[in-house]
Coordinates of C-alpha atoms and ligand atoms in Angstrom, one line a residue:
M1 CA 129.3 108.2 86.2
T2 CA 128.5 105.4 88.7
D3 CA 129.9 101.9 88.2
F4 CA 126.7 100.1 87.4
Q5 CA 128.1 96.7 88.5
Q6 CA 128.9 98.1 91.9
L7 CA 125.5 99.8 92.1
I8 CA 123.6 96.5 91.7
I9 CA 125.9 94.7 94.1
N10 CA 125.4 97.4 96.7
R11 CA 121.6 97.8 96.3
R12 CA 119.8 96.3 99.2
S13 CA 116.2 96.7 100.4
I14 CA 116.3 99.4 103.1
R15 CA 113.5 99.4 105.6
K16 CA 114.7 102.0 108.1
F17 CA 114.9 105.7 107.1
T18 CA 116.0 109.0 108.8
E19 CA 113.6 111.9 109.1
E20 CA 115.4 113.8 106.3
K21 CA 113.2 114.7 103.4
L22 CA 114.2 114.3 99.7
T23 CA 115.1 117.3 97.7
P24 CA 112.9 118.3 94.8
D25 CA 115.8 117.5 92.5
Q26 CA 116.1 114.0 93.9
V27 CA 112.3 113.4 93.5
E28 CA 112.5 114.7 89.9
K29 CA 115.4 112.4 89.0
I30 CA 113.6 109.4 90.4
M31 CA 110.4 110.2 88.5
K32 CA 112.3 111.0 85.4
A33 CA 113.8 107.5 85.6
A34 CA 110.3 106.1 85.9
L35 CA 109.1 107.9 82.9
L36 CA 112.2 106.7 80.9
S37 CA 111.3 103.1 81.6
P38 CA 110.8 100.9 78.6
A39 CA 107.2 99.7 78.2
S40 CA 105.7 97.3 75.7
K41 CA 104.6 99.0 72.5
S42 CA 105.5 102.3 74.3
A43 CA 102.0 102.2 75.8
N44 CA 103.2 103.6 79.1
P45 CA 100.3 102.3 81.1
W46 CA 101.7 103.5 84.4
Q47 CA 100.6 106.3 86.7
F48 CA 102.4 107.2 89.9
V49 CA 101.1 108.8 93.1
L50 CA 103.7 110.5 95.2
V51 CA 103.0 110.6 99.0
E52 CA 105.1 112.6 101.5
D53 CA 102.4 113.4 104.0
K54 CA 103.2 111.7 107.3
E55 CA 99.6 110.9 108.1
M56 CA 99.0 109.3 104.7
L57 CA 102.3 107.4 104.9
E58 CA 101.0 105.9 108.2
K59 CA 97.8 104.9 106.6
L60 CA 99.6 103.4 103.6
S61 CA 101.8 101.4 105.9
L62 CA 98.7 99.4 106.9
C63 CA 98.1 98.3 103.3
K64 CA 99.1 94.7 103.9
K65 CA 99.7 92.1 106.5
G66 CA 103.2 92.4 107.9
S67 CA 105.7 93.7 105.6
S68 CA 104.4 97.2 104.7
K69 CA 105.1 98.9 108.1
L70 CA 108.3 100.4 106.8
I71 CA 106.3 102.8 104.7
A72 CA 105.4 104.8 107.8
G73 CA 109.0 105.9 108.2
C74 CA 110.0 106.7 104.6
A75 CA 110.3 110.1 103.1
L76 CA 108.5 109.4 99.9
A77 CA 106.2 106.6 98.9
I78 CA 105.6 106.1 95.2
V79 CA 102.4 104.2 94.5
V80 CA 102.7 102.5 91.2
L81 CA 99.5 102.1 89.2
A82 CA 98.4 101.1 85.8
N83 CA 95.3 100.7 83.7
P84 CA 95.3 97.0 82.4
L85 CA 93.1 98.2 79.5
T86 CA 96.0 100.4 78.3
S87 CA 98.4 97.4 78.2
D88 CA 97.9 93.6 78.6
V89 CA 101.5 93.5 80.1
W90 CA 100.9 96.3 82.6
I91 CA 102.5 94.1 85.3
E92 CA 105.8 93.9 83.4
D93 CA 105.7 97.6 82.6
T94 CA 105.0 98.7 86.2
S95 CA 107.6 96.2 87.6
I96 CA 110.3 97.6 85.3
A97 CA 109.4 101.2 86.3
S98 CA 109.5 100.1 90.0
I99 CA 113.0 98.6 89.8
I100 CA 114.3 101.5 87.7
M101 CA 113.2 104.0 90.4
Q102 CA 114.9 101.8 93.0
L103 CA 118.1 101.8 91.1
Q104 CA 117.9 105.6 90.5
A105 CA 117.4 106.0 94.3
E106 CA 120.5 103.9 95.0
D107 CA 122.5 106.0 92.6
L108 CA 121.5 109.1 94.5
G109 CA 122.7 107.4 97.7
L110 CA 119.1 106.9 99.0
G111 CA 117.6 103.7 100.3
S112 CA 114.4 102.0 99.0
C113 CA 112.2 99.1 99.4
W114 CA 109.5 97.5 97.1
V115 CA 106.3 96.8 98.9
Q116 CA 104.1 94.4 97.1
V117 CA 100.4 95.4 96.8
R118 CA 99.0 93.4 93.9
E119 CA 97.5 90.1 95.2
R120 CA 98.0 91.0 98.8
F121 CA 95.6 91.7 101.7
T122 CA 95.3 93.9 104.8
E123 CA 95.2 92.5 108.3
G124 CA 91.4 92.7 108.0
D125 CA 91.5 90.7 104.7
T126 CA 90.6 93.7 102.5
P127 CA 92.5 93.4 99.2
S128 CA 95.5 95.7 99.5
D129 CA 94.8 97.4 96.2
E130 CA 91.3 98.3 97.2
Y131 CA 92.6 99.7 100.4
V132 CA 95.2 101.9 98.6
R133 CA 92.7 102.9 95.9
E134 CA 90.2 104.2 98.4
L135 CA 92.9 106.1 100.4
L136 CA 94.3 107.9 97.4
D137 CA 91.1 108.4 95.3
V138 CA 92.5 106.1 92.6
P139 CA 89.9 105.4 89.8
M140 CA 88.5 101.8 89.8
Q141 CA 90.1 100.9 86.4
M142 CA 93.6 101.4 87.9
Q143 CA 95.4 98.4 89.3
V144 CA 98.0 98.9 92.1
L145 CA 101.2 97.0 91.6
S146 CA 103.6 98.2 94.3
I147 CA 104.6 101.0 96.6
I148 CA 108.2 102.0 96.4
A149 CA 109.3 103.5 99.7
I150 CA 112.3 105.8 99.5
G151 CA 114.3 107.8 102.0
H152 CA 117.7 108.4 103.5
K153 CA 119.2 105.2 104.8
A154 CA 119.1 104.7 108.6
Q155 CA 120.5 101.2 108.4
E156 CA 123.7 99.7 107.0
K157 CA 123.4 96.6 104.9
A158 CA 126.2 94.6 103.5
P159 CA 126.4 94.5 99.7
H160 CA 125.4 91.2 98.1
D161 CA 127.8 88.4 98.5
E162 CA 129.0 87.5 95.0
D163 CA 130.1 84.0 96.2
K164 CA 126.5 83.2 96.9
L165 CA 125.2 83.8 93.3
Q166 CA 123.1 81.0 92.0
W167 CA 125.0 80.3 88.9
E168 CA 123.2 76.9 88.6
K169 CA 120.2 78.9 87.4
I170 CA 122.1 79.7 84.2
H171 CA 121.7 77.1 81.5
I172 CA 124.0 77.1 78.5
G173 CA 122.4 76.2 75.2
K174 CA 119.6 74.0 76.5
F175 CA 117.9 73.6 79.9
N176 CA 120.0 71.3 82.1
I177 CA 117.6 69.4 84.4
D178 CA 120.5 68.3 86.6
Q179 CA 121.0 72.0 87.6
L180 CA 117.4 72.2 89.0
T181 CA 117.3 72.7 92.7
D182 CA 113.8 74.0 93.3
Ligands
FMN201 C1 108.2 91.8 93.7 C2 108.8 92.1 95.0 C3 107.9 92.3 96.1 C4 108.5 92.6 97.4 N1 107.6 92.9 98.4 C5 108.1 93.3 99.6 C6 107.2 93.7 100.6 O1 106.0 93.7 100.5 N2 107.8 94.1 101.8 C7 109.2 94.2 102.0 O2 109.6 94.6 103.1 N3 110.0 93.8 101.0 C8 109.5 93.4 99.8 N4 110.4 93.1 98.8 C9 111.9 93.2 99.0 C10 112.5 91.8 99.0 O3 112.1 91.2 100.2 C11 114.0 91.9 98.8 O4 114.2 92.5 97.5 C12 114.6 90.5 98.9 O5 114.6 90.0 100.2 C13 116.1 90.6 98.5 O6 116.8 91.5 99.3 P1 117.6 92.8 98.7 O7 116.5 93.7 98.1 O8 118.2 93.4 99.9 O9 118.5 92.3 97.7 C14 109.9 92.8 97.5 C15 110.7 92.6 96.4 C16 110.2 92.3 95.2 C17 111.1 92.3 94.0

């Protein structure tokens, strides 16, 4: 059993991946984690589209200005969708599923990065969610939250520095205005 504390200290956003593919077992474990995510009222509003095809990964990597290029080099992109009519808190539910998949990936020794799609735009100013929807035949009623890019790590990143934790964000008993820095 992994030390959870160590896992969350070690997890960093990985944006460079090797060419190695994920095994079916790794993919299954990651998707199992997603399906085990807690969701409000157990409504489970999420849907996930798994993309491994190189050409489609290239296209997805253009889904937003700047910080989505990394998708082109990942082994698996998981596009996280939800129907807002199924749950009014679909953003929370899909965010939880996204991070749980990232933690499961880390536990498998894989790297991952969250790419934000909701409220973002392509270089040509098309809403990123529209762009992704069209590429992947996603029905209109589905919103796109994120794309979780996963693969074998091709970069080393230092674990989080525990000395830099923002303990001032923790308020004991009542909100302490003197602790406010932003
Ligand atoms: C909601 C959310 C959206 C993010 N969007 C992007 C993104 O679009 N592209 C990207 O490269 N990283 C993205 N990230 C990764 C963050 O930049 C990263 O988590 C943050 O810098 C902290 O670094 P760490 O993950 O290594 O701890 C996102 C993370 C979160 C939680």
